[in-house]
JSON list of C-alpha atoms in Angstrom, two decimals:
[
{"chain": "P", "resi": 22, "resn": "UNK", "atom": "CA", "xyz": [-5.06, 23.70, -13.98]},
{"chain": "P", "resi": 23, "resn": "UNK", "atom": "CA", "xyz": [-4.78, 20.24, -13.05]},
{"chain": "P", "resi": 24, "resn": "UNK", "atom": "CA", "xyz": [-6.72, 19.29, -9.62]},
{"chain": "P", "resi": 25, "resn": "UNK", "atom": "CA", "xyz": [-6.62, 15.44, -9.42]},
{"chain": "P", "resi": 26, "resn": "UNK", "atom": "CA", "xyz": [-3.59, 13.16, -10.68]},
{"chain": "P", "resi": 27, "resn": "UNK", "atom": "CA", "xyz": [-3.34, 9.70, -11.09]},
{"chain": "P", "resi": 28, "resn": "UNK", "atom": "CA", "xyz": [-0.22, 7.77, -10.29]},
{"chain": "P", "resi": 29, "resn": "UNK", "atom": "CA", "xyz": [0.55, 4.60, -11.33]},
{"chain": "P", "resi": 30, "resn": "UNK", "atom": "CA", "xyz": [2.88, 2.35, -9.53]},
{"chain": "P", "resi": 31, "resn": "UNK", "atom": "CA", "xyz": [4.57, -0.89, -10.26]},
{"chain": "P", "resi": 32, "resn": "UNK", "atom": "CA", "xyz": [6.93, -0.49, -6.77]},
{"chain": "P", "resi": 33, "resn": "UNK", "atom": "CA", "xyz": [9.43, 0.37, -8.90]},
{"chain": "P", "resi": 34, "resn": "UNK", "atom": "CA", "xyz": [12.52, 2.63, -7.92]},
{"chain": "P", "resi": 35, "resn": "UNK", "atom": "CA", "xyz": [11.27, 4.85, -10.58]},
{"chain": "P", "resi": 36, "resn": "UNK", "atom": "CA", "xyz": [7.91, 4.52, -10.26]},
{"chain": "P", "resi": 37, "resn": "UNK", "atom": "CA", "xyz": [8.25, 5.87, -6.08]},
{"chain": "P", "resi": 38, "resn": "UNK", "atom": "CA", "xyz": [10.75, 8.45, -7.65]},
{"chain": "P", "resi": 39, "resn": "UNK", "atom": "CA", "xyz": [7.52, 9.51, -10.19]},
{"chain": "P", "resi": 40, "resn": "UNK", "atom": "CA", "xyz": [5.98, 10.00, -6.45]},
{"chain": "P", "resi": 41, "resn": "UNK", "atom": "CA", "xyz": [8.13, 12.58, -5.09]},
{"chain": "P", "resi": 42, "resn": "UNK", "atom": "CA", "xyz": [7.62, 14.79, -8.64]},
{"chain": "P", "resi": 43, "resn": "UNK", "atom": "CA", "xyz": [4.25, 14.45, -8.21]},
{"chain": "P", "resi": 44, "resn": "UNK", "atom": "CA", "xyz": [3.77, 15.26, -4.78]},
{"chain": "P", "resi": 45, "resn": "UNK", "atom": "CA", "xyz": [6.23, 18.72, -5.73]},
{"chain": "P", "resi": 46, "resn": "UNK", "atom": "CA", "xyz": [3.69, 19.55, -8.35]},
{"chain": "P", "resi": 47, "resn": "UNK", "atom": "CA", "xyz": [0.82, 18.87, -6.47]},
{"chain": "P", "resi": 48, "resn": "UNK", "atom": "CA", "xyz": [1.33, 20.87, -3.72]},
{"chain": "P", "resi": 49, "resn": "UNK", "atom": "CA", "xyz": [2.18, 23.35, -5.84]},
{"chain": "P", "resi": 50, "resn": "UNK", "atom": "CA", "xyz": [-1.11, 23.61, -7.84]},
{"chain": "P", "resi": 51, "resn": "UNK", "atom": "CA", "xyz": [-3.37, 22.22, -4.33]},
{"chain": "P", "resi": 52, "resn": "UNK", "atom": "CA", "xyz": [-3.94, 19.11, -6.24]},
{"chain": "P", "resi": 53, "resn": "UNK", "atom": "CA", "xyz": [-5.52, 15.63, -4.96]},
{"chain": "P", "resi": 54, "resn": "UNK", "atom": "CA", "xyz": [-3.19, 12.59, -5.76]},
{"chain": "P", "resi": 55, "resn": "UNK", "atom": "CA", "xyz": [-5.20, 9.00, -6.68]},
{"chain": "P", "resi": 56, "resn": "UNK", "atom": "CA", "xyz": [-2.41, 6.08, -6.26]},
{"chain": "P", "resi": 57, "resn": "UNK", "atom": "CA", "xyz": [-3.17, 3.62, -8.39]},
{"chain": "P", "resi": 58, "resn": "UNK", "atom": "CA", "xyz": [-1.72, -0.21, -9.43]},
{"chain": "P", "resi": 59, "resn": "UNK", "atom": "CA", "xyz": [-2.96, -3.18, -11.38]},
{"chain": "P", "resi": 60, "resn": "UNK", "atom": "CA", "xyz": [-3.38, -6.78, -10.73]},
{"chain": "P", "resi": 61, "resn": "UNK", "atom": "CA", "xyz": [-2.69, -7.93, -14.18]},
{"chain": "P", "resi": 62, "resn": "UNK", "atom": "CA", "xyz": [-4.33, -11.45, -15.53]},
{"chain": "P", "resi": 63, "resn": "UNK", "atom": "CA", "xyz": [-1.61, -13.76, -17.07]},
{"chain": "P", "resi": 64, "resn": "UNK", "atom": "CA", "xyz": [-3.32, -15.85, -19.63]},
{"chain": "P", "resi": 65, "resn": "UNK", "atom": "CA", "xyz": [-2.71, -19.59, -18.48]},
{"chain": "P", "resi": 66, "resn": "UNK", "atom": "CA", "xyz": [-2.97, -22.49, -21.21]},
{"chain": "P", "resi": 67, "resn": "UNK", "atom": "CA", "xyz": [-5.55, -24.95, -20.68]},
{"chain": "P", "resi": 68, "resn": "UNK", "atom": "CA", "xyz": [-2.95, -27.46, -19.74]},
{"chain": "P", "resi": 69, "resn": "UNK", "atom": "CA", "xyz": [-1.48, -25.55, -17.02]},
{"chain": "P", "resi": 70, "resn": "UNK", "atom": "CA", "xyz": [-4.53, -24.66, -15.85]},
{"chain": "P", "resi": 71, "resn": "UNK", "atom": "CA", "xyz": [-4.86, -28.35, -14.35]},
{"chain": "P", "resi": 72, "resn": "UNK", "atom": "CA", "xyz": [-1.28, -27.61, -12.56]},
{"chain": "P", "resi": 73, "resn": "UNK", "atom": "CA", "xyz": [-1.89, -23.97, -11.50]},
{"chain": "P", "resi": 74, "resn": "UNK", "atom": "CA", "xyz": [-4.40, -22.47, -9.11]},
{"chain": "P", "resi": 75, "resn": "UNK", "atom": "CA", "xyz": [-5.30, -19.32, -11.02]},
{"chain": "P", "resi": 76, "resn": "UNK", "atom": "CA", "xyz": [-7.01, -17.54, -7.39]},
{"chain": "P", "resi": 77, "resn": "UNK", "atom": "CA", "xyz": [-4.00, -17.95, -5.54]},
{"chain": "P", "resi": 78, "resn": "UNK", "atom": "CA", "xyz": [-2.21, -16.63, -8.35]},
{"chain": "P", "resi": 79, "resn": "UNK", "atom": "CA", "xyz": [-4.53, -13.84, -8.89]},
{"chain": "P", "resi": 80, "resn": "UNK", "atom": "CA", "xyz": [-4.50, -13.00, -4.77]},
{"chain": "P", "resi": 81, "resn": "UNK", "atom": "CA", "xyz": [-0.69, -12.84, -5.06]},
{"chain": "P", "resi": 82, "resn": "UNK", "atom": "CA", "xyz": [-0.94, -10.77, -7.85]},
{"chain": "P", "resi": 83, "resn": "UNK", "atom": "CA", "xyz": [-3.45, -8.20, -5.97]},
{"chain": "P", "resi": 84, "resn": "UNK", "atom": "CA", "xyz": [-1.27, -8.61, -2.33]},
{"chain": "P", "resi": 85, "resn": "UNK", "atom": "CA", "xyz": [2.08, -7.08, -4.84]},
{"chain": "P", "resi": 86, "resn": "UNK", "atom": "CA", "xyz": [-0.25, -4.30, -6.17]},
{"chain": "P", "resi": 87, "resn": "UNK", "atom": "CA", "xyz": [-1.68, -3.53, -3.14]},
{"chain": "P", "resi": 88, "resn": "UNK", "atom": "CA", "xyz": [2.58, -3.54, -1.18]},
{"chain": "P", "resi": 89, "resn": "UNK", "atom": "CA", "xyz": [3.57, -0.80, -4.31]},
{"chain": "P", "resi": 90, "resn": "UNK", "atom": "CA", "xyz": [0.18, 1.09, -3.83]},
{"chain": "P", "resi": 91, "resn": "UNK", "atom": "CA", "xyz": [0.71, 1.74, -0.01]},
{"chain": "P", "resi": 92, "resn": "UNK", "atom": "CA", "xyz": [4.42, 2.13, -0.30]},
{"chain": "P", "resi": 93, "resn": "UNK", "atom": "CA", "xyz": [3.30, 5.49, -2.74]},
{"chain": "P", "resi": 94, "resn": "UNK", "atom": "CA", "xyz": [0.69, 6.40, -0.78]},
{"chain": "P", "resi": 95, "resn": "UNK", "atom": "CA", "xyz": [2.48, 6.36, 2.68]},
{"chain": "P", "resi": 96, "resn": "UNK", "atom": "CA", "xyz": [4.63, 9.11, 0.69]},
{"chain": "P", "resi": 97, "resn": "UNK", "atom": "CA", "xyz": [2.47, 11.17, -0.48]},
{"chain": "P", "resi": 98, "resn": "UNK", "atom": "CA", "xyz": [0.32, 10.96, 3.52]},
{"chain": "P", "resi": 99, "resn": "UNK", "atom": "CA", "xyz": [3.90, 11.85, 4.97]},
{"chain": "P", "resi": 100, "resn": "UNK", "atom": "CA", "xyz": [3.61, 14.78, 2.29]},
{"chain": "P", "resi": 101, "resn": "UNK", "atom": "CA", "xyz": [0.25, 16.09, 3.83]},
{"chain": "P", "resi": 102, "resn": "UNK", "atom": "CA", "xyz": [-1.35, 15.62, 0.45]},
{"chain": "P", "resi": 103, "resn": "UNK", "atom": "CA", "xyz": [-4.91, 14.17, -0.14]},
{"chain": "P", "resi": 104, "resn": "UNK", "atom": "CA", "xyz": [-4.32, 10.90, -1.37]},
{"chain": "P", "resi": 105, "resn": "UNK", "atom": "CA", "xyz": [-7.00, 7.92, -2.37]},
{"chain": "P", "resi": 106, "resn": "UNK", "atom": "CA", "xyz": [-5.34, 4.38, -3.38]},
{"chain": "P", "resi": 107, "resn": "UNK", "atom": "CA", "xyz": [-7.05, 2.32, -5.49]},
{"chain": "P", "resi": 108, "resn": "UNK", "atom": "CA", "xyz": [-6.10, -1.93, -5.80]},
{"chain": "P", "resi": 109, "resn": "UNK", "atom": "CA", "xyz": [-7.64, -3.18, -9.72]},
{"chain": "P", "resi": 110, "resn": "UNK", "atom": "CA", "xyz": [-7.72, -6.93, -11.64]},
{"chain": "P", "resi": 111, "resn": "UNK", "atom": "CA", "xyz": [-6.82, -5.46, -15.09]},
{"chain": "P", "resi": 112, "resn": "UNK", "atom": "CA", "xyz": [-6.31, -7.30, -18.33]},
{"chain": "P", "resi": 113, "resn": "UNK", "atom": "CA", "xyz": [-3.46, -4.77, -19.20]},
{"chain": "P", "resi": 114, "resn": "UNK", "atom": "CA", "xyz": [-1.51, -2.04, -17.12]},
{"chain": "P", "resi": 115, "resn": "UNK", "atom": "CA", "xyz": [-1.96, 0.32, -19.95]},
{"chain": "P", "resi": 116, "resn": "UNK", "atom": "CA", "xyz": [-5.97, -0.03, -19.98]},
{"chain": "P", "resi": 117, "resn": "UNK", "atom": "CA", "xyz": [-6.19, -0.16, -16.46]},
{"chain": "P", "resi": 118, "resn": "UNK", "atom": "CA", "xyz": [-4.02, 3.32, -16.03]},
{"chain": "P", "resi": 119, "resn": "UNK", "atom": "CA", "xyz": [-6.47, 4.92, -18.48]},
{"chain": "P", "resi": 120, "resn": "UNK", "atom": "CA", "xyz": [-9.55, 3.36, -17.72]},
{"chain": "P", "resi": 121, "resn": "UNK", "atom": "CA", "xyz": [-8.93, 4.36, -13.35]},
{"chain": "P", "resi": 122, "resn": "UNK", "atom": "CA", "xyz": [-7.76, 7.88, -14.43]},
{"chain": "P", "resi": 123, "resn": "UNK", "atom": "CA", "xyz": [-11.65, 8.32, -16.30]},
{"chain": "P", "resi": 124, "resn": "UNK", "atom": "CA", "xyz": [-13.49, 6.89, -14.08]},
{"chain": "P", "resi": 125, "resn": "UNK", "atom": "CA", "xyz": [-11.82, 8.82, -10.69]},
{"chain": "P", "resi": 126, "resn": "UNK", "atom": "CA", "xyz": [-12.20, 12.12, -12.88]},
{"chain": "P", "resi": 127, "resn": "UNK", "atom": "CA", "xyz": [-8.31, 12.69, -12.82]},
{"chain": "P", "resi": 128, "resn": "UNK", "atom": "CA", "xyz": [-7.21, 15.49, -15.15]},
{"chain": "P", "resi": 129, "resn": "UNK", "atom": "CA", "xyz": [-3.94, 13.83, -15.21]},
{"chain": "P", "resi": 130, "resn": "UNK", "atom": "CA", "xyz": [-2.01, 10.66, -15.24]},
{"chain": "P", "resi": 131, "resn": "UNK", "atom": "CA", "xyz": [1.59, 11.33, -13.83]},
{"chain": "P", "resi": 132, "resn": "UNK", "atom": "CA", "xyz": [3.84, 8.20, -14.45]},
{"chain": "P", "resi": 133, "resn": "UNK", "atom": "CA", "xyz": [7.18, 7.18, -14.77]},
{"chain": "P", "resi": 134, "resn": "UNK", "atom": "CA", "xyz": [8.97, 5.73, -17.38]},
{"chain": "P", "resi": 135, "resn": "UNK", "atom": "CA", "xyz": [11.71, 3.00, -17.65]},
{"chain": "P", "resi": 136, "resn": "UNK", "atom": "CA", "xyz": [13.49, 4.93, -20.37]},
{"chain": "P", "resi": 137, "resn": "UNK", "atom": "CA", "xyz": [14.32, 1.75, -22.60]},
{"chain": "P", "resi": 138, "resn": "UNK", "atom": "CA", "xyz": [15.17, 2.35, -26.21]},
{"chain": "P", "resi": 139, "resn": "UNK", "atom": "CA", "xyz": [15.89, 0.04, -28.80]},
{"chain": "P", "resi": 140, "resn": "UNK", "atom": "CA", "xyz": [15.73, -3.51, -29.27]},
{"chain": "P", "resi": 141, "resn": "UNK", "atom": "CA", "xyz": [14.56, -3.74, -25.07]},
{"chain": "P", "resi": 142, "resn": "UNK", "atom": "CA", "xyz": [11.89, -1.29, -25.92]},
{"chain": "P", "resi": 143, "resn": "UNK", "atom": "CA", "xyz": [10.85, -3.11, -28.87]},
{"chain": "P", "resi": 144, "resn": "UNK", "atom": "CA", "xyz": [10.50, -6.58, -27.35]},
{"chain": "P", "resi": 145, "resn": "UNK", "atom": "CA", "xyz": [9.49, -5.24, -23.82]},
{"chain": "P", "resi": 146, "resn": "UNK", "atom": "CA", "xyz": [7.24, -2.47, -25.07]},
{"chain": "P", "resi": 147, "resn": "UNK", "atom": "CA", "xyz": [6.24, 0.12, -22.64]},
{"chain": "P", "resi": 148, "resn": "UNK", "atom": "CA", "xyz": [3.44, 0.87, -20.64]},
{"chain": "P", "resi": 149, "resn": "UNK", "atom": "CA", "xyz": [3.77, 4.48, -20.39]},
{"chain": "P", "resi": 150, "resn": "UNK", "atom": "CA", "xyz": [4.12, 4.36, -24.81]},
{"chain": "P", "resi": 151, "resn": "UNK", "atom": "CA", "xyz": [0.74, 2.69, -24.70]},
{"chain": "P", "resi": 152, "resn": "UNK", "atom": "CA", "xyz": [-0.75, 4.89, -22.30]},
{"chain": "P", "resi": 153, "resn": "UNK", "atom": "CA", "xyz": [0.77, 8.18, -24.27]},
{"chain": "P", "resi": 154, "resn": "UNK", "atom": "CA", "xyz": [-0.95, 6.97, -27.12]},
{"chain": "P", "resi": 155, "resn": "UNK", "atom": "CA", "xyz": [-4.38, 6.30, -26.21]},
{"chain": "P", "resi": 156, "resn": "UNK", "atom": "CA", "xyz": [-4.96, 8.43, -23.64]},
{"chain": "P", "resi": 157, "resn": "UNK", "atom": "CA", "xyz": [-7.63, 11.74, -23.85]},
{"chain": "P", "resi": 158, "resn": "UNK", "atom": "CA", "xyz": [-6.33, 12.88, -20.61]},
{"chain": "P", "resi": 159, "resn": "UNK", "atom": "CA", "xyz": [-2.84, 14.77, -20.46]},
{"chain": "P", "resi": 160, "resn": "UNK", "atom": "CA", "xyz": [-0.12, 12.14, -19.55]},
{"chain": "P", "resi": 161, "resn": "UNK", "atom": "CA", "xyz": [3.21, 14.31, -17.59]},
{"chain": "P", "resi": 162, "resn": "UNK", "atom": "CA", "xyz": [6.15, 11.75, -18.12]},
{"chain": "P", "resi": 163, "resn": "UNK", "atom": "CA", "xyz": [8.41, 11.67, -15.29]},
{"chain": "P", "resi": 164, "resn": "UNK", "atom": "CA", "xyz": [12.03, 10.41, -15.80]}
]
């Protein structure tokens, strides 16, 4: 069965709930749990780029990744569980979920999801939509 996850986190209510399923499951099946968030790039226009220092903006984006990532992992060491966290620049969250989960030989990418629908899914999109549809490696949907 499945003997390394990957979770995502955004430091999210629902993203440490995600946590707590996953840990249940994982000590269930003697799994390893890989804790995972992205430091996503905002494009910045040319003009703002004169205004805006992009490192301290990037550092700041890493230093909020890095705050969700231990908050998850903390859990899941209080839980007993092996547990790696991992801190990534990504261009998207969606790529970057994928991407970590192939390269850390994870058979599975457990993740929440925000459960929007309609017009807020539409113009927000969804990470975990993105990730459901281009993944090869079994995505569990937590809710």
């Amino acid at each position: 069965m499945f003997k390394k996850f990957l979770i995502p986190t955004d430091g999210s209510e629902l993203s440490l709930k995600a946590v707590d399923g996953a840990i249940e499951l994982a000590e269930k099946l003697g799994a390893e749990i890989l804790v995972w968030s992205g430091a996503e790039a905002y494009p910045i226009t040319f003009a703002e780029q004169a205004y805006i220092d992009q490192t301290a903006l990037r550092e700041q984006a890493r230093d909020t990744a890095r705050r969700h990532a231990q908050a998850a992992a903390e859990k899941i060491r209080l839980a007993q569980l092996p547990c790696e966290m991992k801190i990534e620049d990504v261009e998207t969250v969606w790529g970057g979920i994928i991407d970590a989960a192939r390269q850390n030989g994870c058979d599975l990418i457990f993740m929440s999801s925000h459960g929007r629908r309609g017009l807020t899914a539409l113009l927000l999109g969804s990470e975990t939509q993105k990730v459901l549809t281009h993944s090869a490696i079994p995505v569990l949907v937590f809710r």
